[in-house]
Amino acid sequence: MSDSDRISDEELQPTNEKVAGAPGVTAVPEDPGAPSKLVSSRRQRLSDLFTIFCAGFALISDGYQNNLMTMTNVLFKKEYAAQYTSAVSTQVSNALLVGEILGQITIGLTCDYLGRKVAIVTTTALIVIGGILATASNGVTILGMFWMLTVCRGIVGFGTGGEYPASSTSASEAANEYTLKQRGPVFILVTNLPLSFGGPLAVIVFLIVISAAGQNHLSTVTFPNGVFSGVIISSVVPNADIIKTAEYQLLLGSIALPGVLIGAWLCNRLGRKNVMMLGFSGYLVFGLIIGCAYNQITKIIPLFIIFYGLMLSFGNLGPGDMLGLLSSESYATAVRGTCYGISAALGKTGAAVGTEAFTPIQNNLGKRWTFIVAAICGVAGILVTFFFVKDVKGDDLANEDEAFRAYLVAHGWDGEMGEDDLKALADEGIPPAVFGAEEAKM
C-alpha cells in the first residue's frame, strides 16, 4: 500500500458528525420514526409488517417440502418394494438436503450482494420449477424415474435452502424495526413455526389425496422428499397400514408443534442459550426413555407416539427455535445472509449425515438405538451450547452493525456503506465508545 493510500491515525478517529441511519440519529426531524428522507415512518412500518408475513408464508412451503417424504417413504416401499431399496430411499432423500446446503451458501452470498428481494424471488422460482418437474418425473424404468426425482428434488432443495437465509434474515431485520423487544418471539413465529407446521400439513395433504385416489391407486400419491419418522411409525403399526400410519404421523406432528410456541415464549425470559440447552435435554430424556424401553413402549402405540412427539417438541423448543434466532442476531447486516447461510448449511450437513446413518444404525444395532443415538446427540448439544454459544440478549441489530463498521475502519477499510440517501463513508459518525472498544481489541 502506498503512502497516499494509508489512513492516518487522525483519519481513523471517530467524528462527532451525526450520520443518518446510525443508532440514535434522527434522519428526518419532522418524522422521527422515518429511516430516511425517502421513506416515511408509516410506509416503513407497513413494509416491515409485510416483510414479516411474507417470510412466514415463504417458509411454510419449505416446511412442507421438508416433510413430504414422511409418508411417501412408506408408500414407495409398499408400491415399489423391489426397486425402492434403502439405498434409493436415501438417495432421493439426500438430494433435497444436498440441494439445500448448496442453496443456503449460494443464496446467502446473493442476498448480501444483490438484496433480499432478488434472493427470495429466485428461490421461489426454483421451488416452483423443481416441483413441476418432480411431479412430471418419469423414466424408461422405475429406477430411471427415481433418478429423475433425485435431480428434481435437488432443484427444489436449492430453492428451499436459499429461502432460509433470504427469508429468515429479512424477518429478523424487519422484526427488529417493527418491535425490537419482541423480535425473538416474532422471528420464531414466522420462521420455525411455519417450518414445523409443514409436517402436519404434508400429512393432511397425503391423507386427502390417498382418500380420493384409494389404496388401490397408490401410484397417484407421489410426493418425494426425506424424513424417516413415517418409516419408524409404520414398523410398529399392525400390518403397516398406510392410513393408520398417516394418522399417527399427523398426531406426532401435532404434538411437536407446541414446542415452537413454548420456545418463543421462553426465549426472552430464560435467554436464547438456556432455552437451547433445555431443548437438548428433552432429546436426552425422551430419547433414553424410548430407546431403553422400546420393545415395551411400542406395544402401546399411542403412548409411543406421545413420547416420540414430546421428544420432537423439545427439539422445536430448543435447537429448532434458537439456532435460527441466534444465527440471525449474531452477525452484522452486511454479512448476515452469508453467515446465516453457512450456519444453516452446517446444520443441513448434519441432517444429511443423519439420513445416511439412519438405516445402518437401524439394521446393525436395532430400532431402539436410533433413539439412544438421539439422546447422545442431546448430550453433545448441551455441552457445545454451554461452552461455545454466546448468550445473545436480543439487543438492537444496529449495535452489531456499528461494531462491525468500527472493526472495518480500525483495520484500514475506507469504502462507503449504506444505501441511497443513507450512504456515507464508513468512518463517518462512529460512536467513540464503539470505536474505542474495537481499538482495545487490536
Tab-separated table of C-alpha atoms in Angstrom:
chain	number	residue	atom	x	y	z
A	1	MET	CA	0.000	0.000	0.000
A	2	SER	CA	1.419	3.434	-0.986
A	3	ASP	CA	1.721	6.330	1.452
A	4	SER	CA	-1.146	8.127	-0.286
A	5	ASP	CA	-3.404	5.115	0.317
A	6	ARG	CA	-2.614	4.817	4.013
A	7	ILE	CA	-5.122	6.073	6.556
A	8	SER	CA	-3.621	8.268	9.241
A	9	ASP	CA	-4.402	7.862	12.928
A	10	GLU	CA	-6.278	11.175	12.823
A	11	GLU	CA	-8.488	9.947	9.980
A	12	LEU	CA	-9.256	6.783	11.913
A	13	GLN	CA	-10.547	8.684	14.928
A	14	PRO	CA	-14.323	8.792	15.372
A	15	THR	CA	-16.051	12.000	14.423
A	16	ASN	CA	-18.860	13.800	16.207
A	17	GLU	CA	-20.756	14.196	12.951
A	18	LYS	CA	-24.204	12.607	13.022
A	19	VAL	CA	-24.823	10.235	10.140
A	20	ALA	CA	-28.342	9.273	9.079
A	21	GLY	CA	-29.091	5.669	9.831
A	22	ALA	CA	-26.732	5.377	12.803
A	23	PRO	CA	-28.249	4.317	16.152
A	24	GLY	CA	-29.868	7.220	17.977
A	25	VAL	CA	-29.746	9.529	14.957
A	26	THR	CA	-32.959	11.071	13.613
A	27	ALA	CA	-32.817	11.123	9.820
A	28	VAL	CA	-35.922	13.313	9.391
A	29	PRO	CA	-36.646	15.716	12.317
A	30	GLU	CA	-40.306	16.214	11.353
A	31	ASP	CA	-40.832	12.405	11.182
A	32	PRO	CA	-38.578	10.893	13.889
A	33	GLY	CA	-39.562	7.315	13.050
A	34	ALA	CA	-38.591	7.614	9.381
A	35	PRO	CA	-35.449	5.665	8.400
A	36	SER	CA	-34.530	8.195	5.689
A	37	LYS	CA	-35.854	11.159	3.696
A	38	LEU	CA	-37.115	8.801	1.002
A	39	VAL	CA	-39.300	6.637	3.266
A	40	SER	CA	-41.889	7.802	5.823
A	41	SER	CA	-42.264	6.087	9.197
A	42	ARG	CA	-45.753	4.808	8.260
A	43	ARG	CA	-44.524	3.327	4.997
A	44	GLN	CA	-41.559	1.736	6.764
A	45	ARG	CA	-43.773	0.071	9.404
A	46	LEU	CA	-46.084	-1.294	6.706
A	47	SER	CA	-43.070	-2.561	4.800
A	48	ASP	CA	-41.682	-4.249	7.932
A	49	LEU	CA	-45.029	-5.906	8.685
A	50	PHE	CA	-45.413	-7.081	5.083
A	51	THR	CA	-41.860	-8.480	5.104
A	52	ILE	CA	-42.514	-10.414	8.329
A	53	PHE	CA	-45.666	-12.055	6.936
A	54	CYS	CA	-44.063	-12.793	3.551
A	55	ALA	CA	-41.133	-14.536	5.240
A	56	GLY	CA	-43.587	-16.729	7.155
A	57	PHE	CA	-45.546	-17.720	4.063
A	58	ALA	CA	-42.339	-18.475	2.152
A	59	LEU	CA	-41.084	-20.781	4.887
A	60	ILE	CA	-44.380	-22.714	5.052
A	61	SER	CA	-43.544	-24.104	1.608
A	62	ASP	CA	-40.069	-25.034	2.845
A	63	GLY	CA	-41.525	-26.889	5.824
A	64	TYR	CA	-43.949	-28.656	3.501
A	65	GLN	CA	-41.157	-29.704	1.142
A	66	ASN	CA	-39.008	-30.870	4.075
A	67	ASN	CA	-41.719	-33.253	5.270
A	68	LEU	CA	-43.304	-34.591	2.100
A	69	MET	CA	-41.377	-37.851	2.203
A	70	THR	CA	-42.512	-38.650	5.731
A	71	MET	CA	-45.377	-40.724	4.357
A	72	THR	CA	-44.142	-41.175	0.801
A	73	ASN	CA	-41.237	-43.297	2.036
A	74	VAL	CA	-43.844	-45.675	3.438
A	75	LEU	CA	-45.869	-45.588	0.215
A	76	PHE	CA	-42.896	-46.171	-2.091
A	77	LYS	CA	-41.708	-49.127	-0.022
A	78	LYS	CA	-45.119	-50.704	-0.491
A	79	GLU	CA	-45.710	-49.747	-4.134
A	80	TYR	CA	-42.139	-50.373	-5.401
A	81	ALA	CA	-40.863	-52.928	-2.909
A	82	ALA	CA	-38.223	-54.389	-5.223
A	83	GLN	CA	-36.850	-51.114	-6.603
A	84	TYR	CA	-37.215	-48.766	-3.627
A	85	THR	CA	-34.352	-50.129	-1.570
A	86	SER	CA	-32.830	-48.325	1.410
A	87	ALA	CA	-30.072	-47.032	-0.885
A	88	VAL	CA	-32.587	-45.499	-3.322
A	89	SER	CA	-34.616	-44.063	-0.436
A	90	THR	CA	-31.513	-42.388	0.982
A	91	GLN	CA	-30.535	-41.132	-2.485
A	92	VAL	CA	-33.894	-39.421	-3.055
A	93	SER	CA	-33.958	-38.056	0.485
A	94	ASN	CA	-30.432	-36.672	0.447
A	95	ALA	CA	-30.936	-34.976	-2.933
A	96	LEU	CA	-33.045	-32.332	-1.224
A	97	LEU	CA	-30.559	-31.958	1.635
A	98	VAL	CA	-27.569	-31.566	-0.696
A	99	GLY	CA	-29.522	-29.039	-2.766
A	100	GLU	CA	-30.410	-27.141	0.417
A	101	ILE	CA	-26.784	-26.979	1.524
A	102	LEU	CA	-25.716	-25.546	-1.838
A	103	GLY	CA	-28.675	-23.149	-1.867
A	104	GLN	CA	-28.013	-21.885	1.658
A	105	ILE	CA	-24.415	-20.981	0.867
A	106	THR	CA	-25.024	-19.598	-2.649
A	107	ILE	CA	-28.172	-17.612	-1.883
A	108	GLY	CA	-26.657	-16.454	1.406
A	109	LEU	CA	-23.986	-14.666	-0.617
A	110	THR	CA	-26.537	-13.475	-3.183
A	111	CYS	CA	-28.873	-11.841	-0.667
A	112	ASP	CA	-25.987	-9.806	0.801
A	113	TYR	CA	-24.725	-8.606	-2.585
A	114	LEU	CA	-27.942	-8.318	-4.632
A	115	GLY	CA	-30.515	-7.833	-1.875
A	116	ARG	CA	-33.105	-9.940	-0.038
A	117	LYS	CA	-35.836	-9.361	-2.641
A	118	VAL	CA	-33.800	-10.769	-5.553
A	119	ALA	CA	-32.882	-13.800	-3.452
A	120	ILE	CA	-36.485	-14.541	-2.394
A	121	VAL	CA	-37.840	-14.238	-5.963
A	122	THR	CA	-35.067	-16.515	-7.295
A	123	THR	CA	-35.578	-19.213	-4.675
A	124	THR	CA	-39.365	-19.188	-5.093
A	125	ALA	CA	-38.974	-19.657	-8.849
A	126	LEU	CA	-36.639	-22.625	-8.310
A	127	ILE	CA	-39.103	-24.277	-5.921
A	128	VAL	CA	-41.948	-23.894	-8.440
A	129	ILE	CA	-39.869	-25.176	-11.377
A	130	GLY	CA	-38.416	-28.070	-9.378
A	131	GLY	CA	-41.844	-29.026	-8.031
A	132	ILE	CA	-43.373	-29.119	-11.517
A	133	LEU	CA	-40.515	-31.253	-12.846
A	134	ALA	CA	-40.759	-33.612	-9.846
A	135	THR	CA	-44.480	-34.055	-10.464
A	136	ALA	CA	-43.737	-34.921	-14.094
A	137	SER	CA	-40.951	-37.381	-13.206
A	138	ASN	CA	-40.861	-40.450	-15.433
A	139	GLY	CA	-38.408	-42.912	-16.871
A	140	VAL	CA	-37.953	-45.974	-19.052
A	141	THR	CA	-37.535	-47.932	-15.805
A	142	ILE	CA	-38.687	-47.398	-12.230
A	143	LEU	CA	-35.116	-46.648	-11.212
A	144	GLY	CA	-34.959	-44.094	-14.019
A	145	MET	CA	-37.993	-42.376	-12.549
A	146	PHE	CA	-36.325	-42.242	-9.127
A	147	TRP	CA	-33.190	-40.743	-10.693
A	148	MET	CA	-35.281	-38.000	-12.285
A	149	LEU	CA	-36.924	-37.420	-8.903
A	150	THR	CA	-33.473	-37.182	-7.335
A	151	VAL	CA	-32.402	-34.429	-9.739
A	152	CYS	CA	-35.702	-32.541	-9.419
A	153	ARG	CA	-35.639	-32.702	-5.633
A	154	GLY	CA	-32.124	-31.291	-5.778
A	155	ILE	CA	-33.502	-28.273	-7.682
A	156	VAL	CA	-36.295	-27.866	-5.124
A	157	GLY	CA	-33.720	-28.218	-2.351
A	158	PHE	CA	-31.590	-25.432	-3.799
A	159	GLY	CA	-34.662	-23.191	-3.675
A	160	THR	CA	-35.824	-24.176	-0.186
A	161	GLY	CA	-32.274	-23.960	1.137
A	162	GLY	CA	-31.863	-20.489	-0.321
A	163	GLU	CA	-35.052	-19.303	1.356
A	164	TYR	CA	-33.549	-19.965	4.786
A	165	PRO	CA	-31.038	-17.071	4.683
A	166	ALA	CA	-33.178	-14.877	2.407
A	167	SER	CA	-36.444	-15.086	4.355
A	168	SER	CA	-35.016	-15.508	7.839
A	169	THR	CA	-32.652	-12.532	7.658
A	170	SER	CA	-35.450	-10.401	6.182
A	171	ALA	CA	-37.785	-11.425	9.010
A	172	SER	CA	-35.176	-10.708	11.690
A	173	GLU	CA	-34.333	-7.272	10.304
A	174	ALA	CA	-37.983	-6.311	9.834
A	175	ALA	CA	-38.944	-7.524	13.328
A	176	ASN	CA	-36.014	-5.560	14.763
A	177	GLU	CA	-37.505	-2.364	13.313
A	178	TYR	CA	-41.160	-3.187	13.966
A	179	THR	CA	-40.961	-4.476	17.549
A	180	LEU	CA	-37.435	-4.628	18.986
A	181	LYS	CA	-38.361	-6.042	22.421
A	182	GLN	CA	-40.351	-8.890	20.874
A	183	ARG	CA	-38.013	-9.544	17.956
A	184	GLY	CA	-37.112	-13.030	19.196
A	185	PRO	CA	-40.661	-14.371	19.615
A	186	VAL	CA	-41.827	-12.740	16.362
A	187	PHE	CA	-38.877	-14.225	14.466
A	188	ILE	CA	-39.664	-17.715	15.785
A	189	LEU	CA	-43.370	-17.428	14.957
A	190	VAL	CA	-42.658	-16.551	11.306
A	191	THR	CA	-39.734	-18.945	10.762
A	192	ASN	CA	-39.681	-22.143	12.820
A	193	LEU	CA	-43.462	-22.252	13.344
A	194	PRO	CA	-44.299	-22.406	9.592
A	195	LEU	CA	-41.352	-24.761	9.028
A	196	SER	CA	-42.676	-27.091	11.742
A	197	PHE	CA	-46.277	-26.746	10.564
A	198	GLY	CA	-45.125	-28.136	7.214
A	199	GLY	CA	-45.036	-31.620	8.790
A	200	PRO	CA	-48.724	-31.880	9.714
A	201	LEU	CA	-49.664	-30.037	6.515
A	202	ALA	CA	-47.841	-32.602	4.354
A	203	VAL	CA	-49.605	-35.467	6.135
A	204	ILE	CA	-53.013	-33.772	5.803
A	205	VAL	CA	-52.484	-33.390	2.043
A	206	PHE	CA	-51.334	-37.025	1.867
A	207	LEU	CA	-54.492	-38.225	3.632
A	208	ILE	CA	-56.727	-36.139	1.363
A	209	VAL	CA	-55.050	-37.431	-1.812
A	210	ILE	CA	-54.956	-41.083	-0.750
A	211	SER	CA	-58.621	-40.899	0.352
A	212	ALA	CA	-59.518	-39.524	-3.072
A	213	ALA	CA	-57.334	-41.957	-5.029
A	214	GLY	CA	-57.951	-45.052	-2.918
A	215	GLN	CA	-55.363	-47.541	-1.691
A	216	ASN	CA	-55.646	-49.458	-4.956
A	217	HIS	CA	-54.137	-46.492	-6.810
A	218	LEU	CA	-51.069	-45.744	-4.704
A	219	SER	CA	-49.047	-44.574	-7.701
A	220	THR	CA	-51.254	-41.469	-7.754
A	221	VAL	CA	-49.888	-40.406	-4.367
A	222	THR	CA	-46.289	-39.403	-5.095
A	223	PHE	CA	-44.611	-36.551	-3.206
A	224	PRO	CA	-40.932	-37.440	-2.635
A	225	ASN	CA	-38.583	-35.851	-0.087
A	226	GLY	CA	-36.833	-37.125	3.027
A	227	VAL	CA	-37.818	-37.875	6.648
A	228	PHE	CA	-37.868	-41.261	8.395
A	229	SER	CA	-40.415	-40.839	11.194
A	230	GLY	CA	-43.089	-42.370	8.934
A	231	VAL	CA	-40.923	-45.461	8.450
A	232	ILE	CA	-40.460	-45.795	12.218
A	233	ILE	CA	-44.199	-45.488	12.900
A	234	SER	CA	-45.046	-47.879	10.061
A	235	SER	CA	-42.803	-50.507	11.656
A	236	VAL	CA	-44.882	-50.532	14.864
A	237	VAL	CA	-48.370	-50.223	13.283
A	238	PRO	CA	-50.049	-53.637	12.755
A	239	ASN	CA	-49.824	-54.728	9.103
A	240	ALA	CA	-48.083	-51.398	8.319
A	241	ASP	CA	-51.482	-49.921	7.439
A	242	ILE	CA	-50.832	-46.723	5.443
A	243	ILE	CA	-53.893	-44.799	6.664
A	244	LYS	CA	-53.205	-45.656	10.329
A	245	THR	CA	-49.554	-44.769	9.876
A	246	ALA	CA	-50.512	-41.386	8.386
A	247	GLU	CA	-52.968	-40.686	11.213
A	248	TYR	CA	-50.349	-41.431	13.843
A	249	GLN	CA	-47.857	-39.310	11.883
A	250	LEU	CA	-50.330	-36.415	11.968
A	251	LEU	CA	-50.692	-36.848	15.749
A	252	LEU	CA	-46.906	-36.923	16.087
A	253	GLY	CA	-46.504	-33.668	14.158
A	254	SER	CA	-49.281	-32.008	16.137
A	255	ILE	CA	-47.675	-32.915	19.477
A	256	ALA	CA	-44.364	-31.473	18.253
A	257	LEU	CA	-45.855	-28.065	17.354
A	258	PRO	CA	-46.423	-26.638	20.889
A	259	GLY	CA	-42.667	-26.771	21.475
A	260	VAL	CA	-42.256	-23.973	18.933
A	261	LEU	CA	-44.705	-21.737	20.819
A	262	ILE	CA	-43.184	-22.508	24.228
A	263	GLY	CA	-39.713	-21.714	22.886
A	264	ALA	CA	-40.973	-18.377	21.548
A	265	TRP	CA	-42.477	-17.593	24.969
A	266	LEU	CA	-39.319	-18.563	26.872
A	267	CYS	CA	-36.615	-17.018	24.665
A	268	ASN	CA	-36.804	-13.548	26.257
A	269	ARG	CA	-37.484	-14.885	29.747
A	270	LEU	CA	-34.741	-17.508	30.062
A	271	GLY	CA	-32.395	-16.360	27.310
A	272	ARG	CA	-31.544	-17.985	23.991
A	273	LYS	CA	-28.683	-20.095	25.340
A	274	ASN	CA	-30.618	-21.573	28.275
A	275	VAL	CA	-33.652	-22.404	26.133
A	276	MET	CA	-31.447	-24.223	23.628
A	277	MET	CA	-29.886	-26.343	26.402
A	278	LEU	CA	-33.390	-27.070	27.745
A	279	GLY	CA	-34.428	-28.321	24.314
A	280	PHE	CA	-31.408	-30.602	24.003
A	281	SER	CA	-32.165	-32.003	27.471
A	282	GLY	CA	-35.540	-33.150	26.122
A	283	TYR	CA	-33.733	-35.171	23.450
A	284	LEU	CA	-31.641	-36.740	26.200
A	285	VAL	CA	-34.555	-37.634	28.499
A	286	PHE	CA	-37.143	-38.824	25.989
A	287	GLY	CA	-34.559	-40.419	23.691
A	288	LEU	CA	-33.369	-42.600	26.582
A	289	ILE	CA	-36.922	-43.416	27.711
A	290	ILE	CA	-37.986	-44.552	24.228
A	291	GLY	CA	-34.693	-46.272	23.415
A	292	CYS	CA	-34.325	-48.211	26.662
A	293	ALA	CA	-37.993	-49.279	26.788
A	294	TYR	CA	-38.514	-49.605	23.027
A	295	ASN	CA	-39.865	-53.155	22.977
A	296	GLN	CA	-42.349	-52.420	25.755
A	297	ILE	CA	-43.459	-48.927	24.728
A	298	THR	CA	-44.086	-49.795	21.066
A	299	LYS	CA	-46.708	-52.310	22.176
A	300	ILE	CA	-48.807	-49.302	23.243
A	301	ILE	CA	-48.692	-47.227	20.045
A	302	PRO	CA	-50.443	-44.060	21.347
A	303	LEU	CA	-48.004	-43.921	24.293
A	304	PHE	CA	-45.076	-44.369	21.895
A	305	ILE	CA	-46.376	-41.518	19.713
A	306	ILE	CA	-46.792	-39.232	22.733
A	307	PHE	CA	-43.232	-39.779	23.970
A	308	TYR	CA	-41.826	-39.500	20.445
A	309	GLY	CA	-43.833	-36.293	19.907
A	310	LEU	CA	-42.570	-34.822	23.201
A	311	MET	CA	-39.001	-35.529	22.112
A	312	LEU	CA	-39.602	-33.684	18.839
A	313	SER	CA	-41.406	-30.893	20.713
A	314	PHE	CA	-38.321	-30.289	22.843
A	315	GLY	CA	-36.294	-30.281	19.643
A	316	ASN	CA	-38.513	-27.492	18.323
A	317	LEU	CA	-38.401	-25.629	21.648
A	318	GLY	CA	-34.606	-25.644	21.806
A	319	PRO	CA	-32.378	-26.019	18.738
A	320	GLY	CA	-35.300	-25.681	16.323
A	321	ASP	CA	-36.217	-22.220	17.612
A	322	MET	CA	-32.900	-20.938	18.907
A	323	LEU	CA	-30.400	-21.898	16.202
A	324	GLY	CA	-32.081	-19.751	13.562
A	325	LEU	CA	-32.692	-16.922	16.031
A	326	LEU	CA	-29.088	-16.885	17.250
A	327	SER	CA	-27.779	-17.002	13.687
A	328	SER	CA	-29.944	-14.040	12.696
A	329	GLU	CA	-28.756	-11.996	15.697
A	330	SER	CA	-25.041	-12.811	15.742
A	331	TYR	CA	-23.887	-11.111	12.526
A	332	ALA	CA	-23.894	-7.609	11.066
A	333	THR	CA	-26.407	-6.775	8.326
A	334	ALA	CA	-23.718	-6.572	5.625
A	335	VAL	CA	-22.745	-10.231	6.100
A	336	ARG	CA	-25.852	-11.636	7.821
A	337	GLY	CA	-27.142	-13.514	4.775
A	338	THR	CA	-23.777	-15.136	4.053
A	339	CYS	CA	-23.073	-16.118	7.650
A	340	TYR	CA	-26.649	-17.286	8.264
A	341	GLY	CA	-26.436	-19.403	5.112
A	342	ILE	CA	-23.178	-21.005	6.284
A	343	SER	CA	-24.683	-21.737	9.714
A	344	ALA	CA	-27.799	-23.282	8.152
A	345	ALA	CA	-25.674	-25.288	5.686
A	346	LEU	CA	-23.678	-26.812	8.545
A	347	GLY	CA	-26.960	-27.820	10.182
A	348	LYS	CA	-28.219	-29.413	6.965
A	349	THR	CA	-24.907	-31.251	6.619
A	350	GLY	CA	-25.640	-32.829	9.983
A	351	ALA	CA	-29.117	-33.761	8.722
A	352	ALA	CA	-27.597	-35.396	5.614
A	353	VAL	CA	-25.183	-37.374	7.796
A	354	GLY	CA	-28.090	-38.446	9.988
A	355	THR	CA	-30.054	-39.573	6.932
A	356	GLU	CA	-27.110	-41.663	5.764
A	357	ALA	CA	-26.587	-43.117	9.254
A	358	PHE	CA	-30.252	-43.941	9.991
A	359	THR	CA	-30.505	-47.180	8.003
A	360	PRO	CA	-27.113	-48.624	9.098
A	361	ILE	CA	-27.920	-47.887	12.751
A	362	GLN	CA	-31.379	-49.447	12.435
A	363	ASN	CA	-30.123	-52.523	10.547
A	364	ASN	CA	-26.994	-53.193	12.622
A	365	LEU	CA	-27.968	-52.052	16.116
A	366	GLY	CA	-31.764	-52.137	16.089
A	367	LYS	CA	-34.510	-49.513	16.062
A	368	ARG	CA	-34.054	-48.676	19.751
A	369	TRP	CA	-30.589	-47.323	19.008
A	370	THR	CA	-31.939	-44.651	16.664
A	371	PHE	CA	-33.414	-43.053	19.801
A	372	ILE	CA	-30.419	-43.743	22.027
A	373	VAL	CA	-28.149	-42.063	19.473
A	374	ALA	CA	-30.558	-39.082	19.504
A	375	ALA	CA	-30.111	-38.932	23.295
A	376	ILE	CA	-26.330	-38.970	22.868
A	377	CYS	CA	-26.632	-36.106	20.383
A	378	GLY	CA	-28.680	-34.265	23.016
A	379	VAL	CA	-25.783	-34.532	25.491
A	380	ALA	CA	-23.355	-33.271	22.831
A	381	GLY	CA	-25.725	-30.383	22.060
A	382	ILE	CA	-25.914	-29.328	25.715
A	383	LEU	CA	-22.114	-29.320	26.056
A	384	VAL	CA	-21.472	-27.453	22.800
A	385	THR	CA	-24.128	-24.854	23.667
A	386	PHE	CA	-22.793	-24.331	27.198
A	387	PHE	CA	-19.155	-23.882	26.194
A	388	PHE	CA	-19.316	-22.299	22.747
A	389	VAL	CA	-22.615	-20.453	22.189
A	390	LYS	CA	-22.702	-16.755	23.049
A	391	ASP	CA	-25.585	-15.706	25.270
A	392	VAL	CA	-27.206	-13.177	22.934
A	393	LYS	CA	-29.548	-10.813	24.790
A	394	GLY	CA	-31.693	-9.517	21.926
A	395	ASP	CA	-30.064	-6.076	21.596
A	396	ASP	CA	-30.740	-3.792	18.626
A	397	LEU	CA	-29.167	-5.245	15.467
A	398	ALA	CA	-27.858	-1.753	14.697
A	399	ASN	CA	-25.368	-2.167	17.563
A	400	GLU	CA	-23.803	-5.150	15.816
A	401	ASP	CA	-23.698	-3.132	12.588
A	402	GLU	CA	-21.842	-0.285	14.315
A	403	ALA	CA	-19.351	-2.665	15.918
A	404	PHE	CA	-18.732	-4.279	12.520
A	405	ARG	CA	-18.264	-0.860	10.882
A	406	ALA	CA	-15.813	0.205	13.588
A	407	TYR	CA	-13.917	-3.064	13.127
A	408	LEU	CA	-13.572	-2.469	9.380
A	409	VAL	CA	-12.390	1.107	9.844
A	410	ALA	CA	-9.962	0.154	12.616
A	411	HIS	CA	-8.387	-2.349	10.230
A	412	GLY	CA	-7.974	0.128	7.395
A	413	TRP	CA	-11.126	-0.245	5.296
A	414	ASP	CA	-12.314	3.103	3.925
A	415	GLY	CA	-15.191	2.402	1.496
A	416	GLU	CA	-18.817	3.535	1.547
A	417	MET	CA	-21.597	1.823	3.472
A	418	GLY	CA	-25.390	2.124	3.342
A	419	GLU	CA	-27.910	2.606	0.542
A	420	ASP	CA	-29.295	5.629	-1.321
A	421	ASP	CA	-29.526	8.732	0.877
A	422	LEU	CA	-28.052	6.843	3.859
A	423	LYS	CA	-24.806	6.132	2.030
A	424	ALA	CA	-21.684	7.595	3.654
A	425	LEU	CA	-18.029	6.853	4.224
A	426	ALA	CA	-17.574	4.001	6.684
A	427	ASP	CA	-15.538	6.086	9.127
A	428	GLU	CA	-18.149	8.867	9.484
A	429	GLY	CA	-20.127	9.157	12.701
A	430	ILE	CA	-18.836	6.071	14.547
A	431	PRO	CA	-19.730	6.429	18.244
A	432	PRO	CA	-16.485	6.952	20.240
A	433	ALA	CA	-17.359	4.160	22.693
A	434	VAL	CA	-17.762	1.629	19.878
A	435	PHE	CA	-14.585	2.741	18.142
A	436	GLY	CA	-12.619	2.645	21.395
A	437	ALA	CA	-13.794	-0.894	22.113
A	438	GLU	CA	-12.554	-2.064	18.709
A	439	GLU	CA	-9.185	-0.359	19.159
A	440	ALA	CA	-8.794	-2.035	22.547
A	441	LYS	CA	-9.142	-5.458	20.883
A	442	MET	CA	-6.276	-4.765	18.467
